[in-house]
């Protein structure tokens, strides 16, 4: 909100102070992430800025760590595992979360608040507790250490994000559209795909992106449930920091930050599109 010309002195002080505070908080949150980007181009195997880097010498910068990531079999296997687990978990999360959100949005749903609390509990319960519980449960049914078990676990973590985003999208949904489709002879399935889905699609995609990020970046659950064959990229980075310090981790982290920025921009575009479809102006 812009500062009004007739604002008082106190309002002007608060207006500028608030922006300075927000800027400092943003700097505090973003700077530790931004600092790894120039470090990833270090020509030497160090996690610190060398004198040559500080002097902006060309020889002090290199793409060696990026080459190591793309040509190292261990890193590429971890990347492939992440790219095979995350999309499968996302697809399952989107399917279950969308159906659950549609059911929860119905006014006739009994114990709606209780069911909603249970479904989004993976977001509230500490991840280490969820991982331990999944480990003991999956061990009993033979899913511990399997690809399918990891996908199910990540889907359980990503489903709450889909439920929340789709439920928020359904708030502005006009129920008369589904009744009109039913009056014209459309069945529930056809009504869902032809009437509801096009309108709630931005929320579904947003929830799917959150679920994908959750699965792709998750490391605690995979440490409990995964085997050596399911070593994902975050797991590889974690073990690399613990066992042998490799500057390649900085290159991987830079790539992950870039992917996250692209996904966040996509989410913002979808949010604005969803608000336009509901007749709202983006804030």
PDB file of C-alpha atoms in Angstrom, residues 79-219:
ATOM      1  CA  UNK A  79      19.598 -37.441  -9.379  1.00  0.00           C
ATOM      2  CA  UNK A  80      17.847 -40.221 -11.294  1.00  0.00           C
ATOM      3  CA  UNK A  81      16.442 -41.635  -8.044  1.00  0.00           C
ATOM      4  CA  UNK A  82      15.067 -38.217  -7.091  1.00  0.00           C
ATOM      5  CA  UNK A  83      13.564 -37.725 -10.552  1.00  0.00           C
ATOM      6  CA  UNK A  84      11.873 -41.122 -10.387  1.00  0.00           C
ATOM      7  CA  UNK A  85      10.539 -40.853  -6.822  1.00  0.00           C
ATOM      8  CA  UNK A  86       9.360 -37.223  -6.755  1.00  0.00           C
ATOM      9  CA  UNK A  87       7.054 -37.313  -9.843  1.00  0.00           C
ATOM     10  CA  UNK A  88       5.456 -40.595  -8.725  1.00  0.00           C
ATOM     11  CA  UNK A  89       4.864 -39.234  -5.228  1.00  0.00           C
ATOM     12  CA  UNK A  90       3.516 -35.990  -6.690  1.00  0.00           C
ATOM     13  CA  UNK A  91       1.050 -37.805  -8.949  1.00  0.00           C
ATOM     14  CA  UNK A  92      -0.233 -39.830  -5.996  1.00  0.00           C
ATOM     15  CA  UNK A  93      -0.435 -36.742  -3.773  1.00  0.00           C
ATOM     16  CA  UNK A  94      -2.367 -34.760  -6.389  1.00  0.00           C
ATOM     17  CA  UNK A  95      -4.844 -37.582  -6.969  1.00  0.00           C
ATOM     18  CA  UNK A  96      -5.546 -38.229  -3.292  1.00  0.00           C
ATOM     19  CA  UNK A  97      -5.375 -34.582  -2.213  1.00  0.00           C
ATOM     20  CA  UNK A  98      -7.733 -33.312  -4.913  1.00  0.00           C
ATOM     21  CA  UNK A  99     -10.359 -35.935  -4.135  1.00  0.00           C
ATOM     22  CA  UNK A 100     -10.038 -35.262  -0.409  1.00  0.00           C
ATOM     23  CA  UNK A 101     -10.357 -31.496  -0.922  1.00  0.00           C
ATOM     24  CA  UNK A 102     -13.513 -31.908  -2.997  1.00  0.00           C
ATOM     25  CA  UNK A 103     -15.034 -34.102  -0.299  1.00  0.00           C
ATOM     26  CA  UNK A 104     -14.028 -31.713   2.487  1.00  0.00           C
ATOM     27  CA  UNK A 105     -15.473 -28.728   0.626  1.00  0.00           C
ATOM     28  CA  UNK A 106     -18.924 -30.271   0.779  1.00  0.00           C
ATOM     29  CA  UNK A 107     -21.136 -28.776   3.471  1.00  0.00           C
ATOM     30  CA  UNK A 108     -22.647 -32.209   4.181  1.00  0.00           C
ATOM     31  CA  UNK A 109     -19.297 -33.715   5.193  1.00  0.00           C
ATOM     32  CA  UNK A 110     -19.606 -35.032   8.799  1.00  0.00           C
ATOM     33  CA  UNK A 111     -16.755 -34.286  11.228  1.00  0.00           C
ATOM     34  CA  UNK A 112     -15.169 -32.088   8.587  1.00  0.00           C
ATOM     35  CA  UNK A 113     -12.828 -30.319  10.999  1.00  0.00           C
ATOM     36  CA  UNK A 114     -11.576 -33.560  12.544  1.00  0.00           C
ATOM     37  CA  UNK A 115     -10.978 -35.208   9.183  1.00  0.00           C
ATOM     38  CA  UNK A 116      -9.189 -32.096   7.914  1.00  0.00           C
ATOM     39  CA  UNK A 117      -6.932 -32.035  10.974  1.00  0.00           C
ATOM     40  CA  UNK A 118      -6.008 -35.688  10.494  1.00  0.00           C
ATOM     41  CA  UNK A 119      -5.254 -35.264   6.787  1.00  0.00           C
ATOM     42  CA  UNK A 120      -2.961 -32.262   7.274  1.00  0.00           C
ATOM     43  CA  UNK A 121      -1.265 -33.701  10.380  1.00  0.00           C
ATOM     44  CA  UNK A 122       1.906 -34.674   8.419  1.00  0.00           C
ATOM     45  CA  UNK A 123       2.557 -30.920   8.102  1.00  0.00           C
ATOM     46  CA  UNK A 124       2.260 -30.428  11.870  1.00  0.00           C
ATOM     47  CA  UNK A 125       3.891 -33.515  13.350  1.00  0.00           C
ATOM     48  CA  UNK A 126       7.710 -33.218  13.531  1.00  0.00           C
ATOM     49  CA  UNK A 127       9.249 -34.976  10.559  1.00  0.00           C
ATOM     50  CA  UNK A 128      11.501 -37.171  12.680  1.00  0.00           C
ATOM     51  CA  UNK A 129       8.430 -38.589  14.457  1.00  0.00           C
ATOM     52  CA  UNK A 130       6.668 -39.261  11.159  1.00  0.00           C
ATOM     53  CA  UNK A 131       9.790 -40.931   9.777  1.00  0.00           C
ATOM     54  CA  UNK A 132      10.182 -43.163  12.824  1.00  0.00           C
ATOM     55  CA  UNK A 133       6.511 -44.147  12.738  1.00  0.00           C
ATOM     56  CA  UNK A 134       6.675 -44.920   9.017  1.00  0.00           C
ATOM     57  CA  UNK A 135       9.812 -46.986   9.563  1.00  0.00           C
ATOM     58  CA  UNK A 136       8.229 -49.277  12.175  1.00  0.00           C
ATOM     59  CA  UNK A 137       4.980 -49.568  10.180  1.00  0.00           C
ATOM     60  CA  UNK A 138       6.645 -50.216   6.829  1.00  0.00           C
ATOM     61  CA  UNK A 139       9.037 -52.740   8.388  1.00  0.00           C
ATOM     62  CA  UNK A 140       6.080 -54.850   9.464  1.00  0.00           C
ATOM     63  CA  UNK A 141       4.444 -54.891   6.031  1.00  0.00           C
ATOM     64  CA  UNK A 142       7.653 -55.293   4.030  1.00  0.00           C
ATOM     65  CA  UNK A 143       7.836 -51.839   2.415  1.00  0.00           C
ATOM     66  CA  UNK A 144      10.895 -50.535   4.250  1.00  0.00           C
ATOM     67  CA  UNK A 145      13.839 -50.161   1.880  1.00  0.00           C
ATOM     68  CA  UNK A 146      11.703 -50.293  -1.275  1.00  0.00           C
ATOM     69  CA  UNK A 147      11.042 -47.716  -3.987  1.00  0.00           C
ATOM     70  CA  UNK A 148       7.301 -48.019  -3.568  1.00  0.00           C
ATOM     71  CA  UNK A 149       7.562 -47.500   0.198  1.00  0.00           C
ATOM     72  CA  UNK A 150       9.511 -44.265  -0.293  1.00  0.00           C
ATOM     73  CA  UNK A 151       6.958 -43.038  -2.848  1.00  0.00           C
ATOM     74  CA  UNK A 152       4.088 -43.744  -0.437  1.00  0.00           C
ATOM     75  CA  UNK A 153       5.881 -41.933   2.382  1.00  0.00           C
ATOM     76  CA  UNK A 154       6.590 -38.873   0.243  1.00  0.00           C
ATOM     77  CA  UNK A 155       3.005 -38.907  -1.018  1.00  0.00           C
ATOM     78  CA  UNK A 156       1.792 -38.822   2.582  1.00  0.00           C
ATOM     79  CA  UNK A 157       3.967 -35.752   3.189  1.00  0.00           C
ATOM     80  CA  UNK A 158       2.864 -33.965   0.006  1.00  0.00           C
ATOM     81  CA  UNK A 159      -0.882 -34.659   0.156  1.00  0.00           C
ATOM     82  CA  UNK A 160      -1.609 -32.000   2.838  1.00  0.00           C
ATOM     83  CA  UNK A 161      -0.217 -29.286   0.564  1.00  0.00           C
ATOM     84  CA  UNK A 162      -2.551 -30.362  -2.236  1.00  0.00           C
ATOM     85  CA  UNK A 163      -5.527 -30.471   0.134  1.00  0.00           C
ATOM     86  CA  UNK A 164      -4.883 -26.942   1.403  1.00  0.00           C
ATOM     87  CA  UNK A 165      -4.333 -25.338  -2.013  1.00  0.00           C
ATOM     88  CA  UNK A 166      -7.272 -27.086  -3.695  1.00  0.00           C
ATOM     89  CA  UNK A 167      -9.562 -26.360  -0.729  1.00  0.00           C
ATOM     90  CA  UNK A 168      -8.623 -22.677  -0.970  1.00  0.00           C
ATOM     91  CA  UNK A 169      -9.425 -22.725  -4.689  1.00  0.00           C
ATOM     92  CA  UNK A 170     -12.792 -24.363  -4.066  1.00  0.00           C
ATOM     93  CA  UNK A 171     -13.822 -21.519  -1.741  1.00  0.00           C
ATOM     94  CA  UNK A 172     -14.802 -19.383  -4.728  1.00  0.00           C
ATOM     95  CA  UNK A 173     -16.228 -22.242  -6.777  1.00  0.00           C
ATOM     96  CA  UNK A 174     -19.837 -21.786  -7.916  1.00  0.00           C
ATOM     97  CA  UNK A 175     -21.740 -24.960  -6.993  1.00  0.00           C
ATOM     98  CA  UNK A 176     -24.545 -24.077  -9.385  1.00  0.00           C
ATOM     99  CA  UNK A 177     -22.237 -25.038 -12.265  1.00  0.00           C
ATOM    100  CA  UNK A 178     -22.114 -28.671 -11.163  1.00  0.00           C
ATOM    101  CA  UNK A 179     -25.879 -28.721 -10.622  1.00  0.00           C
ATOM    102  CA  UNK A 180     -26.404 -27.280 -14.093  1.00  0.00           C
ATOM    103  CA  UNK A 181     -24.133 -29.956 -15.586  1.00  0.00           C
ATOM    104  CA  UNK A 182     -26.076 -32.656 -13.736  1.00  0.00           C
ATOM    105  CA  UNK A 183     -29.374 -31.262 -15.011  1.00  0.00           C
ATOM    106  CA  UNK A 184     -28.017 -31.502 -18.550  1.00  0.00           C
ATOM    107  CA  UNK A 185     -27.259 -35.204 -18.109  1.00  0.00           C
ATOM    108  CA  UNK A 186     -23.555 -35.144 -17.215  1.00  0.00           C
ATOM    109  CA  UNK A 187     -22.428 -37.787 -14.748  1.00  0.00           C
ATOM    110  CA  UNK A 188     -20.231 -37.048 -11.699  1.00  0.00           C
ATOM    111  CA  UNK A 189     -17.010 -38.054 -13.472  1.00  0.00           C
ATOM    112  CA  UNK A 190     -17.765 -36.004 -16.599  1.00  0.00           C
ATOM    113  CA  UNK A 191     -18.834 -33.046 -14.457  1.00  0.00           C
ATOM    114  CA  UNK A 192     -15.571 -33.220 -12.525  1.00  0.00           C
ATOM    115  CA  UNK A 193     -13.297 -33.249 -15.590  1.00  0.00           C
ATOM    116  CA  UNK A 194     -15.327 -30.837 -17.733  1.00  0.00           C
ATOM    117  CA  UNK A 195     -16.586 -28.334 -15.139  1.00  0.00           C
ATOM    118  CA  UNK A 196     -14.686 -28.496 -11.852  1.00  0.00           C
ATOM    119  CA  UNK A 197     -11.174 -29.414 -12.963  1.00  0.00           C
ATOM    120  CA  UNK A 198     -10.654 -26.498 -15.420  1.00  0.00           C
ATOM    121  CA  UNK A 199     -11.589 -24.006 -12.681  1.00  0.00           C
ATOM    122  CA  UNK A 200      -9.581 -25.563  -9.841  1.00  0.00           C
ATOM    123  CA  UNK A 201      -6.636 -26.514 -12.061  1.00  0.00           C
ATOM    124  CA  UNK A 202      -4.387 -23.650 -10.819  1.00  0.00           C
ATOM    125  CA  UNK A 203      -4.847 -24.856  -7.239  1.00  0.00           C
ATOM    126  CA  UNK A 204      -4.197 -28.454  -8.253  1.00  0.00           C
ATOM    127  CA  UNK A 205      -0.994 -27.512 -10.073  1.00  0.00           C
ATOM    128  CA  UNK A 206       0.146 -25.316  -7.171  1.00  0.00           C
ATOM    129  CA  UNK A 207      -0.420 -28.157  -4.714  1.00  0.00           C
ATOM    130  CA  UNK A 208       1.380 -30.526  -7.059  1.00  0.00           C
ATOM    131  CA  UNK A 209       4.396 -28.216  -7.205  1.00  0.00           C
ATOM    132  CA  UNK A 210       4.498 -28.009  -3.406  1.00  0.00           C
ATOM    133  CA  UNK A 211       4.248 -31.799  -3.209  1.00  0.00           C
ATOM    134  CA  UNK A 212       7.052 -32.169  -5.769  1.00  0.00           C
ATOM    135  CA  UNK A 213       9.338 -29.800  -3.870  1.00  0.00           C
ATOM    136  CA  UNK A 214       8.560 -31.586  -0.604  1.00  0.00           C
ATOM    137  CA  UNK A 215       9.459 -34.964  -2.092  1.00  0.00           C
ATOM    138  CA  UNK A 216      12.485 -33.763  -4.045  1.00  0.00           C
ATOM    139  CA  UNK A 217      14.051 -31.951  -1.057  1.00  0.00           C
ATOM    140  CA  UNK A 218      13.118 -34.470   1.650  1.00  0.00           C
ATOM    141  CA  UNK A 219      15.995 -36.190   3.459  1.00  0.00           C
TER     142      UNK A 219
END
